[in-house]
PDB file of C-alpha atoms in Angstrom:
ATOM      1  CA  ASN A  23      16.628   1.131 -12.711  1.00 67.00           C
ATOM      2  CA  ALA A  24      16.555  -0.608  -9.356  1.00 82.00           C
ATOM      3  CA  GLY A  25      13.397   1.245  -8.212  1.00 95.00           C
ATOM      4  CA  VAL A  26      12.937   1.107  -4.433  1.00 97.00           C
ATOM      5  CA  THR A  27      15.433  -0.975  -2.495  1.00 97.00           C
ATOM      6  CA  GLN A  28      15.241  -1.933   1.156  1.00 98.00           C
ATOM      7  CA  THR A  29      17.777  -3.471   3.495  1.00 97.00           C
ATOM      8  CA  PRO A  30      17.846  -5.779   5.305  1.00 97.00           C
ATOM      9  CA  LYS A  31      15.349  -8.321   3.983  1.00 97.00           C
ATOM     10  CA  PHE A  32      15.012 -10.053   7.332  1.00 97.00           C
ATOM     11  CA  ARG A  33      16.000  -9.162  10.882  1.00 97.00           C
ATOM     12  CA  ILE A  34      15.451 -10.560  14.340  1.00 97.00           C
ATOM     13  CA  LEU A  35      15.766  -8.089  17.207  1.00 97.00           C
ATOM     14  CA  LYS A  36      15.684  -8.587  20.919  1.00 97.00           C
ATOM     15  CA  ILE A  37      13.336  -6.466  22.999  1.00 97.00           C
ATOM     16  CA  GLY A  38      14.909  -3.093  23.710  1.00 97.00           C
ATOM     17  CA  GLN A  39      17.375  -3.165  20.807  1.00 97.00           C
ATOM     18  CA  SER A  40      17.396  -0.495  18.120  1.00 97.00           C
ATOM     19  CA  MET A  41      17.910  -0.650  14.394  1.00 97.00           C
ATOM     20  CA  THR A  42      17.580   1.322  11.194  1.00 98.00           C
ATOM     21  CA  LEU A  43      15.732   0.075   8.145  1.00 98.00           C
ATOM     22  CA  GLN A  44      17.240   1.485   4.993  1.00 98.00           C
ATOM     23  CA  CYS A  45      15.258   2.637   1.952  1.00 98.00           C
ATOM     24  CA  THR A  46      16.646   4.073  -1.271  1.00 98.00           C
ATOM     25  CA  GLN A  47      14.928   5.008  -4.520  1.00 97.00           C
ATOM     26  CA  ASP A  48      16.553   5.934  -7.805  1.00 96.00           C
ATOM     27  CA  MET A  49      13.532   7.412  -9.564  1.00 96.00           C
ATOM     28  CA  ASN A  50      14.025  10.989  -8.275  1.00 95.00           C
ATOM     29  CA  HIS A  51      10.663  10.865  -6.518  1.00 96.00           C
ATOM     30  CA  ASN A  52       9.934  13.598  -4.029  1.00 95.00           C
ATOM     31  CA  TYR A  53       7.392  11.609  -2.038  1.00 95.00           C
ATOM     32  CA  MET A  54       8.430   8.666   0.136  1.00 96.00           C
ATOM     33  CA  TYR A  55       6.549   6.547   2.648  1.00 97.00           C
ATOM     34  CA  TRP A  56       6.984   3.904   5.300  1.00 98.00           C
ATOM     35  CA  TYR A  57       4.223   1.366   5.921  1.00 98.00           C
ATOM     36  CA  ARG A  58       3.931  -1.638   8.182  1.00 98.00           C
ATOM     37  CA  GLN A  59       1.873  -4.732   7.444  1.00 97.00           C
ATOM     38  CA  ASP A  60       0.865  -7.009  10.266  1.00 96.00           C
ATOM     39  CA  PRO A  61      -0.073 -10.620   9.402  1.00 91.00           C
ATOM     40  CA  GLY A  62      -3.328 -10.859   7.444  1.00 88.00           C
ATOM     41  CA  MET A  63      -3.851  -7.100   7.500  1.00 92.00           C
ATOM     42  CA  GLY A  64      -3.599  -4.122   5.209  1.00 94.00           C
ATOM     43  CA  LEU A  65      -0.731  -1.648   5.255  1.00 97.00           C
ATOM     44  CA  LYS A  66      -0.634   1.184   7.750  1.00 97.00           C
ATOM     45  CA  LEU A  67       1.299   4.401   7.214  1.00 96.00           C
ATOM     46  CA  ILE A  68       4.056   5.094   9.736  1.00 97.00           C
ATOM     47  CA  TYR A  69       5.756   8.210   8.342  1.00 97.00           C
ATOM     48  CA  TYR A  70       5.944  10.010   5.045  1.00 96.00           C
ATOM     49  CA  SER A  71       8.019  12.710   3.395  1.00 96.00           C
ATOM     50  CA  VAL A  72       7.178  15.126   0.598  1.00 93.00           C
ATOM     51  CA  GLY A  73      10.785  16.133  -0.010  1.00 94.00           C
ATOM     52  CA  ALA A  74      14.245  16.306   1.461  1.00 95.00           C
ATOM     53  CA  GLY A  75      14.147  17.817   4.931  1.00 95.00           C
ATOM     54  CA  ILE A  76      10.380  17.377   5.315  1.00 95.00           C
ATOM     55  CA  THR A  77       8.783  14.516   7.220  1.00 96.00           C
ATOM     56  CA  ASP A  78       5.440  13.974   8.889  1.00 95.00           C
ATOM     57  CA  LYS A  79       3.646  11.370  10.948  1.00 95.00           C
ATOM     58  CA  GLY A  80       1.239   8.851   9.549  1.00 94.00           C
ATOM     59  CA  GLU A  81      -1.308   6.700  11.314  1.00 93.00           C
ATOM     60  CA  VAL A  82       1.060   4.662  13.525  1.00 96.00           C
ATOM     61  CA  PRO A  83       4.251   6.678  14.231  1.00 97.00           C
ATOM     62  CA  ASN A  84       4.854   5.733  17.870  1.00 96.00           C
ATOM     63  CA  GLY A  85       8.150   3.930  18.428  1.00 96.00           C
ATOM     64  CA  TYR A  86       9.660   5.073  15.117  1.00 98.00           C
ATOM     65  CA  ASN A  87      11.648   7.976  13.758  1.00 97.00           C
ATOM     66  CA  VAL A  88      12.614   9.026  10.248  1.00 98.00           C
ATOM     67  CA  SER A  89      14.891  11.468   8.496  1.00 96.00           C
ATOM     68  CA  ARG A  90      15.142  12.649   4.905  1.00 97.00           C
ATOM     69  CA  SER A  91      18.469  14.301   4.214  1.00 97.00           C
ATOM     70  CA  THR A  92      18.483  13.429   0.503  1.00 97.00           C
ATOM     71  CA  THR A  93      15.872  12.817  -2.163  1.00 97.00           C
ATOM     72  CA  GLU A  94      17.014   9.216  -2.545  1.00 97.00           C
ATOM     73  CA  ASP A  95      17.120   7.963   1.054  1.00 98.00           C
ATOM     74  CA  PHE A  96      14.445   7.634   3.711  1.00 98.00           C
ATOM     75  CA  PRO A  97      15.658   5.525   6.657  1.00 98.00           C
ATOM     76  CA  LEU A  98      13.295   4.333   9.403  1.00 98.00           C
ATOM     77  CA  ARG A  99      14.673   4.105  12.924  1.00 98.00           C
ATOM     78  CA  LEU A 100      13.246   1.771  15.542  1.00 96.00           C
ATOM     79  CA  GLU A 101      14.157   2.714  19.083  1.00 90.00           C
ATOM     80  CA  LEU A 102      13.679   0.271  21.962  1.00 94.00           C
ATOM     81  CA  ALA A 103      12.111  -2.514  19.895  1.00 96.00           C
ATOM     82  CA  ALA A 104       8.953  -4.120  21.256  1.00 97.00           C
ATOM     83  CA  PRO A 105       7.140  -7.337  20.219  1.00 96.00           C
ATOM     84  CA  SER A 106       4.312  -5.165  18.867  1.00 96.00           C
ATOM     85  CA  GLN A 107       6.720  -3.951  16.187  1.00 97.00           C
ATOM     86  CA  THR A 108       6.991  -7.424  14.700  1.00 97.00           C
ATOM     87  CA  SER A 109       5.767  -6.811  11.187  1.00 98.00           C
ATOM     88  CA  VAL A 110       6.703  -6.469   7.541  1.00 98.00           C
ATOM     89  CA  TYR A 111       7.895  -2.969   6.697  1.00 98.00           C
ATOM     90  CA  PHE A 112       7.446  -1.510   3.244  1.00 98.00           C
ATOM     91  CA  CYS A 113       9.046   1.622   1.864  1.00 98.00           C
ATOM     92  CA  ALA A 114       7.416   3.319  -1.128  1.00 97.00           C
ATOM     93  CA  SER A 115       7.934   6.349  -3.308  1.00 97.00           C
ATOM     94  CA  SER A 116       5.884   8.311  -5.811  1.00 94.00           C
ATOM     95  CA  GLN A 117       5.996  11.291  -8.071  1.00 92.00           C
ATOM     96  CA  THR A 118       4.509  14.553  -6.872  1.00 87.00           C
ATOM     97  CA  GLY A 119       0.822  15.038  -7.594  1.00 82.00           C
ATOM     98  CA  THR A 120      -2.405  13.194  -7.039  1.00 81.00           C
ATOM     99  CA  GLY A 121      -3.159   9.868  -8.623  1.00 85.00           C
ATOM    100  CA  LYS A 122       0.468   8.854  -8.823  1.00 88.00           C
ATOM    101  CA  GLU A 123       1.264   5.206  -8.353  1.00 93.00           C
ATOM    102  CA  GLN A 124       3.332   4.390  -5.298  1.00 95.00           C
ATOM    103  CA  TYR A 125       6.276   2.135  -6.066  1.00 96.00           C
ATOM    104  CA  PHE A 126       6.980  -0.282  -3.256  1.00 97.00           C
ATOM    105  CA  GLY A 127      10.187  -1.893  -2.120  1.00 97.00           C
ATOM    106  CA  PRO A 128      10.328  -5.642  -1.468  1.00 97.00           C
ATOM    107  CA  GLY A 129       9.815  -5.234   2.274  1.00 97.00           C
ATOM    108  CA  THR A 130      11.736  -6.021   5.453  1.00 97.00           C
ATOM    109  CA  ARG A 131      10.439  -8.793   7.687  1.00 97.00           C
ATOM    110  CA  LEU A 132      11.203  -7.863  11.309  1.00 97.00           C
ATOM    111  CA  THR A 133      10.708 -10.090  14.316  1.00 97.00           C
ATOM    112  CA  VAL A 134      11.124  -8.767  17.850  1.00 97.00           C
ATOM    113  CA  THR A 135      11.516 -11.423  20.530  1.00 96.00           C
TER     114      THR A 135
ATOM    115  CA  ALA B   6     -10.671  10.412   8.955  1.00 71.00           C
ATOM    116  CA  GLN B   7     -10.701   8.211   5.912  1.00 77.00           C
ATOM    117  CA  LYS B   8     -11.826   4.625   6.106  1.00 91.00           C
ATOM    118  CA  ILE B   9     -11.652   1.763   3.624  1.00 96.00           C
ATOM    119  CA  THR B  10     -13.643  -1.449   4.056  1.00 96.00           C
ATOM    120  CA  GLN B  11     -13.193  -4.709   2.209  1.00 97.00           C
ATOM    121  CA  THR B  12     -15.854  -7.088   3.452  1.00 95.00           C
ATOM    122  CA  GLN B  13     -14.749 -10.254   1.634  1.00 94.00           C
ATOM    123  CA  PRO B  14     -11.821 -11.872   3.474  1.00 91.00           C
ATOM    124  CA  GLY B  15     -11.462 -14.609   0.852  1.00 94.00           C
ATOM    125  CA  MET B  16     -12.935 -15.803  -2.418  1.00 94.00           C
ATOM    126  CA  PHE B  17     -12.633 -18.713  -4.806  1.00 96.00           C
ATOM    127  CA  VAL B  18     -13.046 -18.140  -8.523  1.00 97.00           C
ATOM    128  CA  GLN B  19     -12.925 -20.565 -11.406  1.00 97.00           C
ATOM    129  CA  GLU B  20     -10.236 -20.010 -13.990  1.00 97.00           C
ATOM    130  CA  LYS B  21     -11.462 -17.925 -16.954  1.00 97.00           C
ATOM    131  CA  GLU B  22     -14.390 -16.528 -14.995  1.00 97.00           C
ATOM    132  CA  ALA B  23     -14.786 -12.933 -13.786  1.00 97.00           C
ATOM    133  CA  VAL B  24     -14.600 -11.938 -10.144  1.00 97.00           C
ATOM    134  CA  THR B  25     -15.676  -8.757  -8.359  1.00 98.00           C
ATOM    135  CA  LEU B  26     -13.884  -7.562  -5.231  1.00 98.00           C
ATOM    136  CA  ASP B  27     -15.823  -5.161  -3.056  1.00 98.00           C
ATOM    137  CA  CYS B  28     -14.478  -1.927  -1.608  1.00 98.00           C
ATOM    138  CA  THR B  29     -16.390   0.786   0.199  1.00 97.00           C
ATOM    139  CA  TYR B  30     -14.915   3.973   1.543  1.00 96.00           C
ATOM    140  CA  ASP B  31     -15.761   6.906   3.723  1.00 94.00           C
ATOM    141  CA  THR B  32     -14.315  10.374   3.446  1.00 91.00           C
ATOM    142  CA  SER B  33     -15.383  13.982   3.838  1.00 88.00           C
ATOM    143  CA  ASP B  34     -12.909  15.201   1.223  1.00 87.00           C
ATOM    144  CA  PRO B  35     -14.494  16.150  -2.106  1.00 87.00           C
ATOM    145  CA  SER B  36     -11.297  15.215  -3.939  1.00 89.00           C
ATOM    146  CA  TYR B  37      -9.750  11.793  -3.465  1.00 91.00           C
ATOM    147  CA  GLY B  38      -8.382   8.836  -5.349  1.00 94.00           C
ATOM    148  CA  LEU B  39      -8.851   5.099  -5.138  1.00 96.00           C
ATOM    149  CA  PHE B  40      -6.184   2.522  -5.906  1.00 97.00           C
ATOM    150  CA  TRP B  41      -6.093  -1.237  -6.129  1.00 98.00           C
ATOM    151  CA  TYR B  42      -2.909  -3.173  -5.413  1.00 98.00           C
ATOM    152  CA  LYS B  43      -2.149  -6.873  -5.751  1.00 98.00           C
ATOM    153  CA  GLN B  44       0.084  -8.719  -3.308  1.00 97.00           C
ATOM    154  CA  PRO B  45       1.128 -12.211  -4.448  1.00 97.00           C
ATOM    155  CA  SER B  46       2.409 -14.758  -1.974  1.00 95.00           C
ATOM    156  CA  SER B  47       5.931 -13.485  -2.695  1.00 94.00           C
ATOM    157  CA  GLY B  48       4.964 -10.307  -0.846  1.00 94.00           C
ATOM    158  CA  GLU B  49       5.557  -7.461  -3.276  1.00 95.00           C
ATOM    159  CA  MET B  50       2.925  -4.771  -3.838  1.00 96.00           C
ATOM    160  CA  ILE B  51       1.833  -4.395  -7.460  1.00 96.00           C
ATOM    161  CA  PHE B  52      -0.210  -1.423  -8.672  1.00 96.00           C
ATOM    162  CA  LEU B  53      -3.276  -2.417 -10.693  1.00 97.00           C
ATOM    163  CA  ILE B  54      -5.587   0.522 -11.304  1.00 97.00           C
ATOM    164  CA  TYR B  55      -6.494   4.054 -10.202  1.00 96.00           C
ATOM    165  CA  GLN B  56      -9.727   6.055 -10.155  1.00 95.00           C
ATOM    166  CA  GLY B  57      -9.962   9.749  -9.344  1.00 93.00           C
ATOM    167  CA  SER B  58     -13.090  11.057  -7.649  1.00 92.00           C
ATOM    168  CA  TYR B  59     -13.733  13.481 -10.477  1.00 92.00           C
ATOM    169  CA  ASP B  60     -13.083  11.036 -13.304  1.00 91.00           C
ATOM    170  CA  GLN B  61     -16.169  10.751 -15.470  1.00 88.00           C
ATOM    171  CA  GLN B  62     -15.487   7.252 -16.702  1.00 94.00           C
ATOM    172  CA  ASN B  63     -14.664   4.068 -14.841  1.00 95.00           C
ATOM    173  CA  ALA B  64     -10.996   3.165 -15.045  1.00 96.00           C
ATOM    174  CA  THR B  65      -9.843   0.144 -17.010  1.00 96.00           C
ATOM    175  CA  GLU B  66      -6.408  -1.476 -17.322  1.00 96.00           C
ATOM    176  CA  GLY B  67      -6.332  -4.629 -19.398  1.00 97.00           C
ATOM    177  CA  ARG B  68      -8.324  -7.307 -17.549  1.00 98.00           C
ATOM    178  CA  TYR B  69      -8.898  -4.993 -14.606  1.00 98.00           C
ATOM    179  CA  SER B  70     -11.757  -2.537 -14.376  1.00 97.00           C
ATOM    180  CA  LEU B  71     -13.027  -0.414 -11.564  1.00 97.00           C
ATOM    181  CA  ASN B  72     -16.767  -0.141 -10.944  1.00 96.00           C
ATOM    182  CA  PHE B  73     -16.877   3.302  -9.329  1.00 96.00           C
ATOM    183  CA  GLN B  74     -20.186   4.321  -7.772  1.00 95.00           C
ATOM    184  CA  LYS B  75     -19.558   7.652  -6.119  1.00 94.00           C
ATOM    185  CA  ALA B  76     -22.971   8.075  -4.523  1.00 93.00           C
ATOM    186  CA  ARG B  77     -22.680   4.655  -2.907  1.00 95.00           C
ATOM    187  CA  LYS B  78     -19.022   5.282  -2.005  1.00 95.00           C
ATOM    188  CA  SER B  79     -17.923   2.063  -3.577  1.00 97.00           C
ATOM    189  CA  ALA B  80     -15.003   1.226  -5.858  1.00 97.00           C
ATOM    190  CA  ASN B  81     -15.195  -2.447  -6.726  1.00 98.00           C
ATOM    191  CA  LEU B  82     -12.478  -4.161  -8.732  1.00 98.00           C
ATOM    192  CA  VAL B  83     -13.524  -6.488 -11.524  1.00 98.00           C
ATOM    193  CA  ILE B  84     -11.012  -9.019 -12.831  1.00 98.00           C
ATOM    194  CA  SER B  85     -12.145 -10.572 -16.074  1.00 97.00           C
ATOM    195  CA  ALA B  86     -11.035 -13.949 -17.439  1.00 97.00           C
ATOM    196  CA  SER B  87      -9.273 -14.984 -14.236  1.00 97.00           C
ATOM    197  CA  GLN B  88      -5.899 -16.687 -14.520  1.00 97.00           C
ATOM    198  CA  LEU B  89      -4.057 -18.892 -12.037  1.00 97.00           C
ATOM    199  CA  GLY B  90      -1.551 -16.078 -11.571  1.00 97.00           C
ATOM    200  CA  ASP B  91      -4.334 -13.855 -10.238  1.00 98.00           C
ATOM    201  CA  SER B  92      -4.289 -15.807  -6.982  1.00 98.00           C
ATOM    202  CA  ALA B  93      -3.166 -13.187  -4.450  1.00 98.00           C
ATOM    203  CA  MET B  94      -4.262 -10.680  -1.836  1.00 97.00           C
ATOM    204  CA  TYR B  95      -5.940  -7.588  -3.248  1.00 98.00           C
ATOM    205  CA  PHE B  96      -5.976  -4.287  -1.433  1.00 98.00           C
ATOM    206  CA  CYS B  97      -8.140  -1.253  -2.003  1.00 98.00           C
ATOM    207  CA  ALA B  98      -6.609   2.033  -0.899  1.00 97.00           C
ATOM    208  CA  MET B  99      -7.755   5.653  -0.704  1.00 95.00           C
ATOM    209  CA  GLU B 100      -5.463   8.554  -1.406  1.00 93.00           C
ATOM    210  CA  GLU B 101      -5.442  11.743   0.607  1.00 82.00           C
ATOM    211  CA  THR B 102      -4.551  14.665  -1.600  1.00 73.00           C
ATOM    212  CA  ALA B 103      -2.170  16.098   1.021  1.00 72.00           C
ATOM    213  CA  GLY B 104       1.031  14.103   0.584  1.00 72.00           C
ATOM    214  CA  ASN B 105      -0.685  11.443  -1.498  1.00 83.00           C
ATOM    215  CA  LYS B 106      -0.925   9.242   1.580  1.00 89.00           C
ATOM    216  CA  LEU B 107      -2.733   5.935   1.203  1.00 93.00           C
ATOM    217  CA  THR B 108      -5.174   4.348   3.641  1.00 95.00           C
ATOM    218  CA  PHE B 109      -5.537   0.645   2.941  1.00 96.00           C
ATOM    219  CA  GLY B 110      -8.401  -1.747   3.441  1.00 96.00           C
ATOM    220  CA  GLY B 111      -7.902  -5.116   5.099  1.00 96.00           C
ATOM    221  CA  GLY B 112      -7.618  -6.960   1.795  1.00 97.00           C
ATOM    222  CA  THR B 113      -9.369  -9.835   0.023  1.00 97.00           C
ATOM    223  CA  ARG B 114      -7.613 -13.101  -0.722  1.00 97.00           C
ATOM    224  CA  VAL B 115      -8.461 -14.555  -4.128  1.00 98.00           C
ATOM    225  CA  LEU B 116      -7.755 -18.144  -5.059  1.00 98.00           C
ATOM    226  CA  VAL B 117      -8.233 -19.100  -8.703  1.00 98.00           C
ATOM    227  CA  LYS B 118      -9.155 -22.744  -9.232  1.00 97.00           C
ATOM    228  CA  PRO B 119      -8.149 -24.577 -12.420  1.00 95.00           C
TER     229      PRO B 119
END
């Protein structure tokens, strides 16, 4: 199994541009998450989803949008990129229920200049 | 709101020795979970260990153990017999039961010396 895959691995955006970060998992997990990690910091939750068609905001949702049309995919959309969105973005998934390990993708390193 | 604090930004440990990484948390929820993840310099997030708030015994996974003191709201990670490959960032995280969302601490960088 591939687990959680993310594309692209790296991306440089100009201020004001938009892009979509792709995330796919092949473990049939209902729960999926998007985190961002700024340099030297812990991860912060952007959005999460408990199943197809259901999404909700995390701690830092401003400037982002998500959709969940299938169990496998959970894309993150950046509209009007700003330098403050320069970060490493991690997608994760987990089984339903408490105490379930979150499986993380390899991350996307985004720079906005 | 939940809060996770890791007060040690960085630590050195001698190979083969044990090291304790501190983690304190704050929550008003009676039911919660605590995770530890490892992030090597390559960047991936690796699950290490989990402790539920109602678990009677401290969690252990190989060389990793969790010193859970509920009254003190602490969940310290103990790595025994440190290896060079243990050099990494270590994150403590608290799980909210609704949606299993994680709130992460700021991390502790561990460097194992030969």
